[in-house]
Short mmCIF file of C-alpha atoms in Angstrom, two decimals:
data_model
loop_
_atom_site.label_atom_id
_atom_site.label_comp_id
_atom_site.label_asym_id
_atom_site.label_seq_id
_atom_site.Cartn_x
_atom_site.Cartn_y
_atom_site.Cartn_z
CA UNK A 4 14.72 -18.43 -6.26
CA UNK A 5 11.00 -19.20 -7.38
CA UNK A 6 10.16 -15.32 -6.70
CA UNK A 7 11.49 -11.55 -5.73
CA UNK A 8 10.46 -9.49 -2.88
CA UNK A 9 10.70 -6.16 -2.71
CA UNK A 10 10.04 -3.07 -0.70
CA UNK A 11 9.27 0.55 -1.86
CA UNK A 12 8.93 3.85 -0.42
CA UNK A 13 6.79 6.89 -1.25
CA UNK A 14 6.26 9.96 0.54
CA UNK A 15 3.15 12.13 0.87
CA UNK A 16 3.02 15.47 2.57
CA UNK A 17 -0.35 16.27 3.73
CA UNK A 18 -2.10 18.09 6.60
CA UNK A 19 -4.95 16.44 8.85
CA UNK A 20 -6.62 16.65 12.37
CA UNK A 21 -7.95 13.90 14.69
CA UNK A 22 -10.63 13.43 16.86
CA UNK A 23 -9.87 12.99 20.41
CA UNK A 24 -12.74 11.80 22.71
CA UNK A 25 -15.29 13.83 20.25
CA UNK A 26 -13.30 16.89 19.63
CA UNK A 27 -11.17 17.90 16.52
CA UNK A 28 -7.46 18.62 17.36
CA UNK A 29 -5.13 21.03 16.27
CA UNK A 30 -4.23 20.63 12.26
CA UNK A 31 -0.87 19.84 12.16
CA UNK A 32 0.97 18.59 8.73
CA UNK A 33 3.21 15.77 8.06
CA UNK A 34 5.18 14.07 5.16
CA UNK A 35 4.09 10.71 5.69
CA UNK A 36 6.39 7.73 4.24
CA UNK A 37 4.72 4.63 2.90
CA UNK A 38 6.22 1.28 2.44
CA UNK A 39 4.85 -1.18 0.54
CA UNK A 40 6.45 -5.08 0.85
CA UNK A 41 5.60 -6.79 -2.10
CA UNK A 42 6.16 -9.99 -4.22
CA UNK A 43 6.82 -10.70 -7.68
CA UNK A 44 7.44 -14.31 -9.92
CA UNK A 45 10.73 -14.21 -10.98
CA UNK A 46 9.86 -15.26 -14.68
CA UNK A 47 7.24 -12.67 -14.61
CA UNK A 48 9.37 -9.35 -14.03
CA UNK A 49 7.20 -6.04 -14.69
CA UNK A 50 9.41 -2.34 -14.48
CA UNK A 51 9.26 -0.84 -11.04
CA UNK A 52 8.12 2.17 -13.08
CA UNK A 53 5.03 0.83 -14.01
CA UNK A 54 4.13 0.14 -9.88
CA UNK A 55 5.60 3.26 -9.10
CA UNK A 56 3.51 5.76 -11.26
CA UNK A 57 0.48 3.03 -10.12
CA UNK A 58 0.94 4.11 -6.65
CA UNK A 59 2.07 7.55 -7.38
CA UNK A 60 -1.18 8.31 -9.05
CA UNK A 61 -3.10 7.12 -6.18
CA UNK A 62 -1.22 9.06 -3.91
CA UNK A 63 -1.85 11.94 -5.69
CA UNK A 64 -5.53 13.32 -4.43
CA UNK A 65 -3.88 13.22 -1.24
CA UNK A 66 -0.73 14.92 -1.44
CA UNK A 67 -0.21 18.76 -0.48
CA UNK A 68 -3.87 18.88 0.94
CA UNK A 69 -5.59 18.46 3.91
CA UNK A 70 -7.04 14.93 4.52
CA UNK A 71 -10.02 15.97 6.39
CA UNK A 72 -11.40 17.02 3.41
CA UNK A 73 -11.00 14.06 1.46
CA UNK A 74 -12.76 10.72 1.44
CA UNK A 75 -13.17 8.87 3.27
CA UNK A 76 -11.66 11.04 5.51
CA UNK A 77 -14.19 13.58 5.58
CA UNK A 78 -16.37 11.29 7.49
CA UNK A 79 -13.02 8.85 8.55
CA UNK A 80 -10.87 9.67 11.59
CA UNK A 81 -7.78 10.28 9.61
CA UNK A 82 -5.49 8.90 12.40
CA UNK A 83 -2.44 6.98 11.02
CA UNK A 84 -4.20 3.42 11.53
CA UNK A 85 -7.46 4.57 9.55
CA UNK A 86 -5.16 6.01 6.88
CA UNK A 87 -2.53 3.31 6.44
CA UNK A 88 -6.02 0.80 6.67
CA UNK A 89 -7.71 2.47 4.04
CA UNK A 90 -4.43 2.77 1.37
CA UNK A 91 -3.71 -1.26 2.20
CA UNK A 92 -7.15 -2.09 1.04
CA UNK A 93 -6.83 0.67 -2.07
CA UNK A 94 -3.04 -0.50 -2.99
CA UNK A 95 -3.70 -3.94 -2.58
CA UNK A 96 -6.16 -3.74 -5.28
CA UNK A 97 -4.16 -1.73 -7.45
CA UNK A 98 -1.08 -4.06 -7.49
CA UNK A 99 -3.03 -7.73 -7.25
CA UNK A 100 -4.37 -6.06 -10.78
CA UNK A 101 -1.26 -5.92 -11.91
CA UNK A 102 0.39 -9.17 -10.63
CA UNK A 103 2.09 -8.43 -7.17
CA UNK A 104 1.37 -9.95 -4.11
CA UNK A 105 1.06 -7.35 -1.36
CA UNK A 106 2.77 -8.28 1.90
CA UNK A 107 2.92 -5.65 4.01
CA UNK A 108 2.12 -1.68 4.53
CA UNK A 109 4.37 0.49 6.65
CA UNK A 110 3.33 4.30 7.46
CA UNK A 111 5.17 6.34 9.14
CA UNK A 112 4.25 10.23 9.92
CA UNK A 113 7.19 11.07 11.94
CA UNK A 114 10.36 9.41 11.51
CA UNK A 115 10.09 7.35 14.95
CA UNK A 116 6.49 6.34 14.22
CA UNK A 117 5.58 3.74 12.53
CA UNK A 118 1.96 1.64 12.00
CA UNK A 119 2.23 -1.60 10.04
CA UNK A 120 -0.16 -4.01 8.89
CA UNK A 121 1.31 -7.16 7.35
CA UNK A 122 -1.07 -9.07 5.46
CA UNK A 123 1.08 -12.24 6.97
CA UNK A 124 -0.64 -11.57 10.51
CA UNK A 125 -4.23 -11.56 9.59
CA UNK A 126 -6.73 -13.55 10.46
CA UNK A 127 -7.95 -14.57 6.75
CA UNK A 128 -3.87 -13.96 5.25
CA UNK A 129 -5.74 -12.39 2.25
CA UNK A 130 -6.59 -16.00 0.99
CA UNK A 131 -8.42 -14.51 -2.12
CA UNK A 132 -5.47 -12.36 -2.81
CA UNK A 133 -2.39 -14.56 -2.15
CA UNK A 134 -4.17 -17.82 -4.07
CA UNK A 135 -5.33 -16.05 -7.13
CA UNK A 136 -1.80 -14.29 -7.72
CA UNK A 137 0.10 -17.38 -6.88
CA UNK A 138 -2.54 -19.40 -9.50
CA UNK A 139 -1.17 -16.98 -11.81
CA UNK A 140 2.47 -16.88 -11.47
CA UNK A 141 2.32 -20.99 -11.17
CA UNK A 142 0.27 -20.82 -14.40
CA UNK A 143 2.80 -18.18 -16.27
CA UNK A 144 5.68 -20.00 -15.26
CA UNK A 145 4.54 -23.53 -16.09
CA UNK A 146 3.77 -22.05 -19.58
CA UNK A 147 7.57 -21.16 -20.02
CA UNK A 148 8.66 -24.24 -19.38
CA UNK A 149 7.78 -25.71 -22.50
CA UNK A 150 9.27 -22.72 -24.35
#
């Protein structure tokens, strides 16, 4: 096995309204579960705590408030598409920085609801993303083979 793939789960209670044809609906809270599908080298292993405070951190401006009232969502429809959009492009930074390839994003605000974007379906496959972090497991690995 050339690499490891794993899934993790966080969970985020926070409040927030949407816009329906032009008007604000009724606030209404939710703990929302995120799962993030992500790859790692096998000779390159990194603790899970180390990607789990990462993403806990992020999480953090957003849980126990109302997202409304936080960017982007003050000026973002926070429906569960924008939101699960906007932490795929935020987490996926944060973990390619620290080595993981980032596969797919599942968010869930009710227990039978869930949006998913896997990076595997779109259009560009996150070329930039995928390549780089590949280069650099390749690389890492190659360099332990002489060891």
């Amino acid at each position: 096995m050339r690499y490891q793939q794993y899934k993790f789960k966080f969970y985020m209670d926070a409040r927030h309204a949407i816009y329906i044809g032009g008007k604000l609906g009724e606030v209404h809270p939710h703990t929302w579960e995120i799962a993030l599908h992500v790859v790692k080298g096998k000779e390159n292993f990194e603790p899970f705590h180390i990607l789990e405070k990462a993403v806990e951190e992020f999480l953090e401006p957003f849980q126990n408030n109302y997202l409304n009232d936080i960017k982007p969502f003050d000026i973002l429809n926070p429906t569960i598409e924008n939101v699960c959009l906007y932490f795929k492009e935020k987490l996926q930074e944060i973990l390619n920085a620290m080595g993981w390839i980032f596969l797919m994003i599942e968010m869930s605000e009710t227990p039978g609801r869930t949006y998913v974007i896997s990076m595997l379906d779109e259009q560009e496959m996150e070329q930039n993303q995928t390549v780089q972090t590949l280069t650099d497991l390749i690389l890492d690995e190659i360099k332990h083979i002489g060891e």
